[in-house]
Coordinates of C-alpha atoms in Angstrom, one line a residue:
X13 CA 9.9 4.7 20.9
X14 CA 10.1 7.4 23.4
X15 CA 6.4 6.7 24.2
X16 CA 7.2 3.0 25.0
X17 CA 9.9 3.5 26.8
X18 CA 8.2 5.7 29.2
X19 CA 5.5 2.8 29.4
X20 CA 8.2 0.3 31.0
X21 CA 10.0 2.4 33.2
X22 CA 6.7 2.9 34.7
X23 CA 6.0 -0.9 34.9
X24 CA 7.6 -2.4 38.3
X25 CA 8.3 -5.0 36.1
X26 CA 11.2 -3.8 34.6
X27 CA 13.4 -4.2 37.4
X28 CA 13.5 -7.9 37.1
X29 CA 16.3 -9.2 33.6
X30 CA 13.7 -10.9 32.1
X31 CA 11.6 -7.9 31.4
X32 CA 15.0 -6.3 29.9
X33 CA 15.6 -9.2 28.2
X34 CA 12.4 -9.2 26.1
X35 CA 12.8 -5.3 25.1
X36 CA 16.3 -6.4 24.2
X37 CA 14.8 -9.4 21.7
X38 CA 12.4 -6.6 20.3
X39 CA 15.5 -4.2 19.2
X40 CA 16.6 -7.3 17.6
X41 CA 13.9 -8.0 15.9
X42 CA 13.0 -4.8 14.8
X43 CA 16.7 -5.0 13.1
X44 CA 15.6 -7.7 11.0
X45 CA 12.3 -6.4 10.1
X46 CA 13.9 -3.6 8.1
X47 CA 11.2 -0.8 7.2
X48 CA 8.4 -3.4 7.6
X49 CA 6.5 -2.6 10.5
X50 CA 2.7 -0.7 11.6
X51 CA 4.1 1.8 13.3
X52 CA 0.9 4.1 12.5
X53 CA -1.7 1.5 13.2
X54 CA 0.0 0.4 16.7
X55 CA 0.0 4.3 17.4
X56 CA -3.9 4.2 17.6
X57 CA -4.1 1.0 19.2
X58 CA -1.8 2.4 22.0
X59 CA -4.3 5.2 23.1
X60 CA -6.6 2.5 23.3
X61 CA -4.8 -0.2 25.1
X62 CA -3.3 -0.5 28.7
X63 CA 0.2 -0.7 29.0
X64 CA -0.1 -4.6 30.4
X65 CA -1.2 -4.9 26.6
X66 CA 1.4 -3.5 25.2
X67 CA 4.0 -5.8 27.2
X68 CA 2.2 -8.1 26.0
X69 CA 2.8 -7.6 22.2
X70 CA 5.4 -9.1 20.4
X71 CA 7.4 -5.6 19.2
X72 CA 4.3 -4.8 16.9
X73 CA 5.2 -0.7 15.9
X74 CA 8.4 -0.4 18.0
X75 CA 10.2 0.4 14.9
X76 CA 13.2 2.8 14.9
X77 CA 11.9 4.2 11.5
X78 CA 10.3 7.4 12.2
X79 CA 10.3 7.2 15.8
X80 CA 10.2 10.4 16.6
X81 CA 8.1 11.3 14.6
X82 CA 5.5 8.7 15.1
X83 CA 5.7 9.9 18.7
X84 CA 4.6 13.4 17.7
X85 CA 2.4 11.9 15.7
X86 CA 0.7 10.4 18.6
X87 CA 0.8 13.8 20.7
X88 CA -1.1 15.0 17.7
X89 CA -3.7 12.7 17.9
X90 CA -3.8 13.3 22.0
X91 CA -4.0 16.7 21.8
X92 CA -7.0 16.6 19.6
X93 CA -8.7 14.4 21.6
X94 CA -8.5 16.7 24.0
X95 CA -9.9 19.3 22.5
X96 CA -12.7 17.2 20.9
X97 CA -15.1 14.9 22.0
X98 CA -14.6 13.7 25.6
X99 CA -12.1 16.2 26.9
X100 CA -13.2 17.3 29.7
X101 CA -16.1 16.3 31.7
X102 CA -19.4 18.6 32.8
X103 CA -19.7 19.5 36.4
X104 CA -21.9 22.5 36.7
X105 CA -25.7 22.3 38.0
X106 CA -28.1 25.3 37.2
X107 CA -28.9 27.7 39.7
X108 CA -33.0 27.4 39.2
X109 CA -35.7 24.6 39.7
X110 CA -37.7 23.2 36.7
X111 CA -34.4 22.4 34.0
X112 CA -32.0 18.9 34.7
X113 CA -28.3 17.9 33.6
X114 CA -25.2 19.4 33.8
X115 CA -25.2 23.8 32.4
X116 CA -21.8 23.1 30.7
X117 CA -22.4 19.7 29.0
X118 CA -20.7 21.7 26.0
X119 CA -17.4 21.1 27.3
X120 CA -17.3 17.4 26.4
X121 CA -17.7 18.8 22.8
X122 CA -14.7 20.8 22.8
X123 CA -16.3 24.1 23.7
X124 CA -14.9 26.8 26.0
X125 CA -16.6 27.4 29.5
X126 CA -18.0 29.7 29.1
X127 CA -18.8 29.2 25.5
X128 CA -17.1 31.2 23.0
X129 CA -16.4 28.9 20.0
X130 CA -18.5 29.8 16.8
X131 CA -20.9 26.3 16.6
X132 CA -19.8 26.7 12.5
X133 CA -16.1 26.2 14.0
X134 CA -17.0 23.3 16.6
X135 CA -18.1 20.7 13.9
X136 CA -17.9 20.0 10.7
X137 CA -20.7 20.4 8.2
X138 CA -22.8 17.5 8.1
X139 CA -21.4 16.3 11.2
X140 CA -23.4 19.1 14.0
X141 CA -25.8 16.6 16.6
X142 CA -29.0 15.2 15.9
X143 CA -32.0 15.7 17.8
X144 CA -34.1 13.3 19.5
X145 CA -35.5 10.6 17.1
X146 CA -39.3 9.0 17.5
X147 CA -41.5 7.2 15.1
X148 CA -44.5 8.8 14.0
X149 CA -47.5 7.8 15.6
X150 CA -50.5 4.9 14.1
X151 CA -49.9 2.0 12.2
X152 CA -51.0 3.9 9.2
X153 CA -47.0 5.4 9.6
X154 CA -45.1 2.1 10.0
X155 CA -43.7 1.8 7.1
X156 CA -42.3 5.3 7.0
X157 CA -39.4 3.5 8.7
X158 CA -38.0 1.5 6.2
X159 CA -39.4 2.5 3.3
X160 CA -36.5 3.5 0.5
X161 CA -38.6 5.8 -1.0
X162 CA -38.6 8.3 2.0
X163 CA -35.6 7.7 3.1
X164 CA -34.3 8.6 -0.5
X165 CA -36.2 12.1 0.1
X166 CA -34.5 12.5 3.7
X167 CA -31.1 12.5 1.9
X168 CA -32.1 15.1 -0.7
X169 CA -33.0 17.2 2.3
X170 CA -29.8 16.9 4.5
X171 CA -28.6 20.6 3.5
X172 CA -31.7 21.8 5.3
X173 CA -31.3 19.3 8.0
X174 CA -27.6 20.0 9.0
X175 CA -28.5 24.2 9.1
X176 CA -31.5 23.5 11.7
X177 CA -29.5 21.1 13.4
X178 CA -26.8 23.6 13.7
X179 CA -28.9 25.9 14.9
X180 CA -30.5 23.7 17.2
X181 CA -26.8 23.2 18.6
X182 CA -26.3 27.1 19.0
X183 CA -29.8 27.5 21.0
X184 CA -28.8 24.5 23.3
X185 CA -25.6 25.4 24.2
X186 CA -26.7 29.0 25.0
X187 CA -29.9 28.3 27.0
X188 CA -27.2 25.6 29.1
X189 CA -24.6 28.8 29.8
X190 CA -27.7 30.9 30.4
X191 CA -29.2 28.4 33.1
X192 CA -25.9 28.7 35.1
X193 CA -26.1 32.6 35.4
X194 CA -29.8 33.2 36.1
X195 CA -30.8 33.2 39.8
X196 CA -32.4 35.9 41.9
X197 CA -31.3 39.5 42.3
X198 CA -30.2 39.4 38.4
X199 CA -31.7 42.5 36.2
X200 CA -33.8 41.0 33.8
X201 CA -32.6 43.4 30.9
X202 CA -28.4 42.3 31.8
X203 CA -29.8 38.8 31.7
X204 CA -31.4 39.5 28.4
X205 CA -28.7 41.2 26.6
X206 CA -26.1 38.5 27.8
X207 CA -28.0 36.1 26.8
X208 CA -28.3 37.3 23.5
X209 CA -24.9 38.7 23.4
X210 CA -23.8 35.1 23.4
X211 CA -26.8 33.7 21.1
X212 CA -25.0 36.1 18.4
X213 CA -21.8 35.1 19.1
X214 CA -21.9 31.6 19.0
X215 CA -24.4 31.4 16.3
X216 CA -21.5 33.6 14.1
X217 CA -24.5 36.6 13.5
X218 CA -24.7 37.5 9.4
X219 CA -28.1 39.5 9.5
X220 CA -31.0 38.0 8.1
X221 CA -28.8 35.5 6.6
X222 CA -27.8 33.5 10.6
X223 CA -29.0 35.1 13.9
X224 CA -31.6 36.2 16.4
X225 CA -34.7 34.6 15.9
X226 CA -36.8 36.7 18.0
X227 CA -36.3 38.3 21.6
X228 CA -36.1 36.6 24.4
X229 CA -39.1 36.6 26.3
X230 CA -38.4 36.4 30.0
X231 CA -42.3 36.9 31.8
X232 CA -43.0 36.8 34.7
X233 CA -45.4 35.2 36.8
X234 CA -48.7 36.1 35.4
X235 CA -47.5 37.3 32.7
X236 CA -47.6 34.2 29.6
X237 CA -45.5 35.4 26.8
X238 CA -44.4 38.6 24.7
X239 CA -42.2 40.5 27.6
X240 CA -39.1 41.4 27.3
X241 CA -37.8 44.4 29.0
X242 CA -37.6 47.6 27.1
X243 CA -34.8 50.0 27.8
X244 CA -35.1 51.7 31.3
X245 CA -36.8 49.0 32.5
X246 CA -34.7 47.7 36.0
X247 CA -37.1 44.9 36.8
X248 CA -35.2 42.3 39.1
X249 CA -35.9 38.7 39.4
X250 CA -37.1 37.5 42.6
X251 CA -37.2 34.1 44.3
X252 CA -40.8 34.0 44.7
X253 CA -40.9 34.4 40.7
X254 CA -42.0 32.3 38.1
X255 CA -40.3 33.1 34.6
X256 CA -41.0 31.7 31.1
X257 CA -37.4 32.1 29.3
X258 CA -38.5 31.9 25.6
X259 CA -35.8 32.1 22.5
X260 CA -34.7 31.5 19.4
X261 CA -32.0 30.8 16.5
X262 CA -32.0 31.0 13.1
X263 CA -30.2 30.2 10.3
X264 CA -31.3 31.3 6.7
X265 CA -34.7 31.6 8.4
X266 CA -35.1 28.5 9.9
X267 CA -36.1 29.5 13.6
X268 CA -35.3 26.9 16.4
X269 CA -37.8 28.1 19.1
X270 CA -37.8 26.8 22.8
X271 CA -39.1 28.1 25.9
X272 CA -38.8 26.6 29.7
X273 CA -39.7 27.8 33.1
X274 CA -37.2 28.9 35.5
X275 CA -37.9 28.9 39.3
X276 CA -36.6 29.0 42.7
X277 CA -39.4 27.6 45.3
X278 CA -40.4 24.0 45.4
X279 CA -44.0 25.0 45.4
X280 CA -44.2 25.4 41.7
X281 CA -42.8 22.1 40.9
X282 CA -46.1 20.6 40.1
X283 CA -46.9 23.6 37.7
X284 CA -43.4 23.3 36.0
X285 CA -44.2 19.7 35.9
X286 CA -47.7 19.8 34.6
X287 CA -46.6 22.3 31.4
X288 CA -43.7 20.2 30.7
X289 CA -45.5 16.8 31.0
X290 CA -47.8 18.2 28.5
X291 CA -45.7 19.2 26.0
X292 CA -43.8 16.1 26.0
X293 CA -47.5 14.3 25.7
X294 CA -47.5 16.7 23.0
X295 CA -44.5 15.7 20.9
X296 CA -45.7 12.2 21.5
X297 CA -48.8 12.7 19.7
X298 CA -48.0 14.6 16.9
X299 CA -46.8 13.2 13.5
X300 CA -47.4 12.9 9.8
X301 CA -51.6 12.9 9.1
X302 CA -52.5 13.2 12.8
X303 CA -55.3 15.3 13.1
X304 CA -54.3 18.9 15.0
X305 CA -57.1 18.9 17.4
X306 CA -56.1 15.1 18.4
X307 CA -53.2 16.9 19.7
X308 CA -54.7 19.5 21.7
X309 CA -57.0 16.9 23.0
X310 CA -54.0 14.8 24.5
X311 CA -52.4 17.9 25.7
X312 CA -55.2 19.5 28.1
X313 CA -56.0 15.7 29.3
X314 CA -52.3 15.6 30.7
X315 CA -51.9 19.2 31.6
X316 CA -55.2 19.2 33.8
X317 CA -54.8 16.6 35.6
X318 CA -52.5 18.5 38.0
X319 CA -52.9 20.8 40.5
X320 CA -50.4 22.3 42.6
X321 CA -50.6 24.1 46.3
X322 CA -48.8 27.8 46.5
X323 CA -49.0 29.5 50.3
X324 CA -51.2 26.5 51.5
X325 CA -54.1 27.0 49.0
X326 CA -54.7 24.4 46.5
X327 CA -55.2 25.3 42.8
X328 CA -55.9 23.1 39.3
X329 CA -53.7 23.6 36.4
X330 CA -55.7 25.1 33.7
X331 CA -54.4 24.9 29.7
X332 CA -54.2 28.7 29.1
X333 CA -57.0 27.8 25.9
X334 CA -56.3 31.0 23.6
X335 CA -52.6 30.1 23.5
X336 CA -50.9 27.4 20.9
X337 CA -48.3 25.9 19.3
X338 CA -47.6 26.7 15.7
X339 CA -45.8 25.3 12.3
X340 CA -42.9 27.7 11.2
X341 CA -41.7 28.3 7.6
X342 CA -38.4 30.5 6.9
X343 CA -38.6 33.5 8.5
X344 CA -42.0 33.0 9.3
X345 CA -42.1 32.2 12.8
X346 CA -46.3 31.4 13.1
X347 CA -46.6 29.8 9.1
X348 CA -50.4 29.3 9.8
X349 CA -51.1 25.9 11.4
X350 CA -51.6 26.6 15.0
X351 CA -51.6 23.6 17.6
X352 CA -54.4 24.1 19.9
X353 CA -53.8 22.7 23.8
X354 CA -57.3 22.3 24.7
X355 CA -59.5 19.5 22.9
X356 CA -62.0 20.9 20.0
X357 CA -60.7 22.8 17.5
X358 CA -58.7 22.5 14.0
X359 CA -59.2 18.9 12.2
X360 CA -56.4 19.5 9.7
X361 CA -53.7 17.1 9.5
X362 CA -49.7 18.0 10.3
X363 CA -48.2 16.8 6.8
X364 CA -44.7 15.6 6.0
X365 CA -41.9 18.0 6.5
X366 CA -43.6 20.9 8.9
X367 CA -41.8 22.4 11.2
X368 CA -43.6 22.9 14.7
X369 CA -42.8 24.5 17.9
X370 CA -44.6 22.5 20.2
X371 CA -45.6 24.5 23.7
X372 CA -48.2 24.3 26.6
X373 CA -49.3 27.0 29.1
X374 CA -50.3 26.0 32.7
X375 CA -52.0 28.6 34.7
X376 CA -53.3 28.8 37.8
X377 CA -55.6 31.3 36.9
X378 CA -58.3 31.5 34.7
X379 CA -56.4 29.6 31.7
X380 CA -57.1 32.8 29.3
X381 CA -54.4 35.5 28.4
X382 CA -55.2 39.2 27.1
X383 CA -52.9 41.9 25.7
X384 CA -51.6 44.4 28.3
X385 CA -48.5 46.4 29.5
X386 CA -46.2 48.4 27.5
X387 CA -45.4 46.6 24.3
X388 CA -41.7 45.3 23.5
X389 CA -41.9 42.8 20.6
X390 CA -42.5 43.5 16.8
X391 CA -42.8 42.2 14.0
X392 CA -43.2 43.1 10.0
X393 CA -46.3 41.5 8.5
X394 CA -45.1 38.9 5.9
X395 CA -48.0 40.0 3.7
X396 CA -47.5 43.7 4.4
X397 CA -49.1 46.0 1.6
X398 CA -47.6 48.5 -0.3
X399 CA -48.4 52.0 1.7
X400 CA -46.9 55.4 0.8
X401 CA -45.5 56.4 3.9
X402 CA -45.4 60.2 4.2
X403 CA -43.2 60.2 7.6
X404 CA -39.5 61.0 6.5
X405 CA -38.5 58.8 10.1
X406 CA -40.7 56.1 9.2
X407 CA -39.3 55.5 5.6
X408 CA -36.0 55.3 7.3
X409 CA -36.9 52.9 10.2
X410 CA -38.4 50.5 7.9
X411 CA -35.6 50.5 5.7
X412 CA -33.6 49.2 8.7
X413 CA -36.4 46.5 10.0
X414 CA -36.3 45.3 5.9
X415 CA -32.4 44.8 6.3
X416 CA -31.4 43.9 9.6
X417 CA -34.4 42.0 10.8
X418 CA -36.7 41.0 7.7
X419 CA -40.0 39.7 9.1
X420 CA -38.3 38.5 12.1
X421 CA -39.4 39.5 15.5
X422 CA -37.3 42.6 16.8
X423 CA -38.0 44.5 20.0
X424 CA -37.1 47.9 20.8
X425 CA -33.7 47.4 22.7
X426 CA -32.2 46.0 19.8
X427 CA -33.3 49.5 17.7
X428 CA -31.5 51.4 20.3
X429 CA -28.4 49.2 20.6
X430 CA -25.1 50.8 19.2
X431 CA -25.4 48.3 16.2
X432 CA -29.2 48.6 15.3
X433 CA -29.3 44.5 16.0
X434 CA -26.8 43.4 13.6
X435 CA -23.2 44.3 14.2
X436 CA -22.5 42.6 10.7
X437 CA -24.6 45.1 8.7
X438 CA -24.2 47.7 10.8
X439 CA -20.4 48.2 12.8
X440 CA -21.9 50.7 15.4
X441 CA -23.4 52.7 13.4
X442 CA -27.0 51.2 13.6
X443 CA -28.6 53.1 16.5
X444 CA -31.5 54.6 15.9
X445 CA -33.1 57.7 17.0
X446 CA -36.3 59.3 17.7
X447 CA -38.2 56.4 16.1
X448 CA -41.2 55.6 19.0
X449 CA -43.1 58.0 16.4
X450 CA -41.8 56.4 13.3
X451 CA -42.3 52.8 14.7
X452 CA -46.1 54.1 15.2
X453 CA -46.7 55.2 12.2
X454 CA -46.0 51.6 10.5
X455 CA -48.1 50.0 13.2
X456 CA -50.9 52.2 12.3
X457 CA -50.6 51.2 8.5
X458 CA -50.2 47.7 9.3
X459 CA -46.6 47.2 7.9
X460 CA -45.6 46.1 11.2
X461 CA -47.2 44.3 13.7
X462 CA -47.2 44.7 17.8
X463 CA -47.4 41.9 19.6
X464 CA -48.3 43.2 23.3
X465 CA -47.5 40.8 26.7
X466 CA -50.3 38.6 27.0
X467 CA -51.5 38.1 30.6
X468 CA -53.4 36.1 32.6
X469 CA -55.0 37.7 35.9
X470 CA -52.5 39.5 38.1
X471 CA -51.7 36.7 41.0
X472 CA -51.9 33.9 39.1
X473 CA -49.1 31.8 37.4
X474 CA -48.4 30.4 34.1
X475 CA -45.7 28.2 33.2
X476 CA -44.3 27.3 29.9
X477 CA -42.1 24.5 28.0
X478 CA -41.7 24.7 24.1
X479 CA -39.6 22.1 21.6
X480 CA -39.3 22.4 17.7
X481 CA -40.0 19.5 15.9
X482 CA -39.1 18.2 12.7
X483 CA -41.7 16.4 10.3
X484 CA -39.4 14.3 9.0
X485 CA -40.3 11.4 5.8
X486 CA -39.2 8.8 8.0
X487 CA -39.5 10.1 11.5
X488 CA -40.0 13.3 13.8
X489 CA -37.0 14.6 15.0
X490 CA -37.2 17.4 18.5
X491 CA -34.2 19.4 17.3
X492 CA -33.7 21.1 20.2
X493 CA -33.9 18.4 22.8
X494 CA -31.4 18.9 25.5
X495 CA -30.2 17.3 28.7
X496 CA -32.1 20.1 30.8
X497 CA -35.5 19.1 29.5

């Protein structure tokens, strides 16, 4: 074979006659052997093996049969290695403080740097990466883990599974790329829309149907959650900041919902620290028939017993206490079980195949959040009632919330964008116009729902970490675990 010649010219070896020799006893025996040789099986082996091995072999798959084409064969399987798992190694650090690993880890799954490969094209169905697996927590759940019963209803659930884990696979990779671009003197409304430029694309967008989940939050210091910049708005991220990226994915409604804290200057490490600490405290607590105020309880101890020290001045980490977690359902992004992160509270119990997004808020303020600022994100009420609307605009601009965005979270950049949100139901012909009066109206009437920043006092800072977490019969699963936290 071509491939094995080429392995013993480079072998100093085959200068000496004895070396010559053997390959000349090989052809010989390969004569004899007729059509009888494991010319395919050696062909896997030899990616595998040294070339010492393969002097070492007695002529096992040197056949002349098909030798050239067992050598393409072989450039065949090289060449998808290559472009599969393992082909090239990540290298790239983020930019900001408070996220580890490597931004392109992708890479080593075949993906592009930057990444441009639809996730639905990257794997194959059934086969997209699994999320971090625990037990569920008390003895009362031990036999969840081998128990046929529930792991016969996990396998009648792994259509479900494989879409969330897909998704799950989509929001990591994009939150990696997005951790190697964000760094001070970026506009927060580019960083925003490239961001979620990306989230569509990789995610393959189909409307309601695979997508957005909601907009990327991106607040700033005081500021907890609900800010993302509406259009005009040139805010630029400074070093001195501390911002809450917060995002998610869906696919047929099931929303995959992180959030981390990006900053610059060492001096917020311990708040960083102290919100993701707690949420991991968090994941460890929650599970099947714990109690939801157990959860908060183990949440606040963690979280509040940091403090951290900003321009010499020492401050406590507070749990921001009017701010939780929640359980999701599809398209239903706060389902109605809320996680508290202060002890007290809710006694009912998480139960068997809930979706949560587990998240923690660390101030150094007060540790209480009200609405204020200009509002960005909206959302139609799931349980919106039937109301004549009178307003021409308005009946239009809810007819495009029902069919681009559902009861999914939208903000007003995407309503002004050339595509109304969804370039798949829309080409660019989805823009819409003159509709701050419209959108209004169907606040008024309680068809839609604003959902204003919430802020702490102005000085302070809040920090943020979020997971989503699967319920599973067996186990929990934290879909979106990552390398970067």
């Amino acid at each position: 074979m071509e491939t094995g010649e080429k392995e013993d010219n480079d072998n100093p070896l085959d200068e000496t006659g004895g070396k010559k020799k053997k390959k000349k006893k090989k052809k010989k025996k390969k004569a004899t052997a007729g059509n009888d040789c494991d010319g395919d099986e050696d062909d896997v082996k030899g990616e595998n093996e040294t070339s010492e091995a393969n002097d070492e072999g007695e002529g096992e798959g040197d056949c002349d049969i098909g030798g050239e084409g067992s050598s393409s064969t072989k450039k065949k399987k090289k060449k998808k290695k290559k472009n599969g798992a393992g082909g090239n190694v990540p290298k790239t650090k983020a930019h900001c403080r408070g996220v580890d690993g490597f931004t392109d880890y992708y890479v080593a799954l075949g993906q592009t740097e930057p990444p441009t490969i639809p996730i639905e094209n990257l794997f194959q169905p059934g086969s997209f990466p699994k999320g971090e697996i625990q037990e569920h927590p008390g003895d009362f759940n031990r036999y969840r883990v081998t128990s046929e019963e529930k792991r016969a209803q996990e396998r009648m659930q792994e259509d479900i599974y494989d879409k969330v884990r897909a998704a799950a696979e989509c929001q990591r990779q994009v939150r990696h790329w997005a951790q190697s671009y964000i760094k001070p003197g970026i506009k927060l409304i580019d960083m925003c829309e490239a961001l979620e430029n990306k989230n569509r694309e990789l995610v393959a967008e189909k409307g309601t149907t695979q997508g957005i989940g909601f907009p990327t939050g991106c607040s700033l210091n005081h500021v907890a959650a609900h800010y993302t910049p509406n259009p005009g708005d040139d805010t630029v991220l400074k070093h001195s900041d501390v911002m809450k990226i917060d995002f998610g994915t869906q696919i047929d409604g099931r929303i995959i919902d992180t959030a981390f804290t990006v900053h610059f200057d060492p001096q917020f490490d311990k708040l960083a620290e102290a919100a993701r600490m707690a949420t991991e405290e968090g994941i460890r607590t929650i599970g099947v028939d714990v109690r939801l105020c157990d959860v908060g309880a183990a949440i606040q101890e963690v979280m509040e017993s940091y403090e951290c020290t900003i321009d010499g001045k020492t401050f406590p980490v507070k749990c921001v206490r009017n701010l939780n977690g929640h359980s999701m359902a599809p398209y239903v992004i706060h389902a109605g079980k809320s996680v508290p992160i202060v002890k007290g509270g809710d006694a009912t119990k998480m139960e068997e195949g809930e979706f949560y997004a587990i998240e923690t808020f660390g101030s150094t303020g007060r540790g209480h959040v009200t609405e204020d600022l200009d509002c960005s994100h909206y959302m139609k009420n799931f349980h919106a009632p039937h109301v004549p609307l009178r307003m021409p605009r308005a009946k239009k601009l809810l007819s495009h919330i029902n069919k681009t965005y559902n009861t999914l979270a939208f903000c007003r950049r995407w309503l002004e964008r050339d595509d109304g949100g969804s370039f798949h139901l829309h080409g660019q012909k989805g823009r819409q116009e003159k509709y701050l009066g419209a959108l209004k109206n169907l606040c008024d009437v309680g068809i839609v729902v604003p959902y204003p920043p919430l802020v702490d006092i102005k000085g302070s800072y809040v920090a943020q970490y979020e997971h989503t977490v699967l319920l599973k019969p067996t186990c929990k699963e934290v879909l979106s675990r990552g390398n970067d936290y």
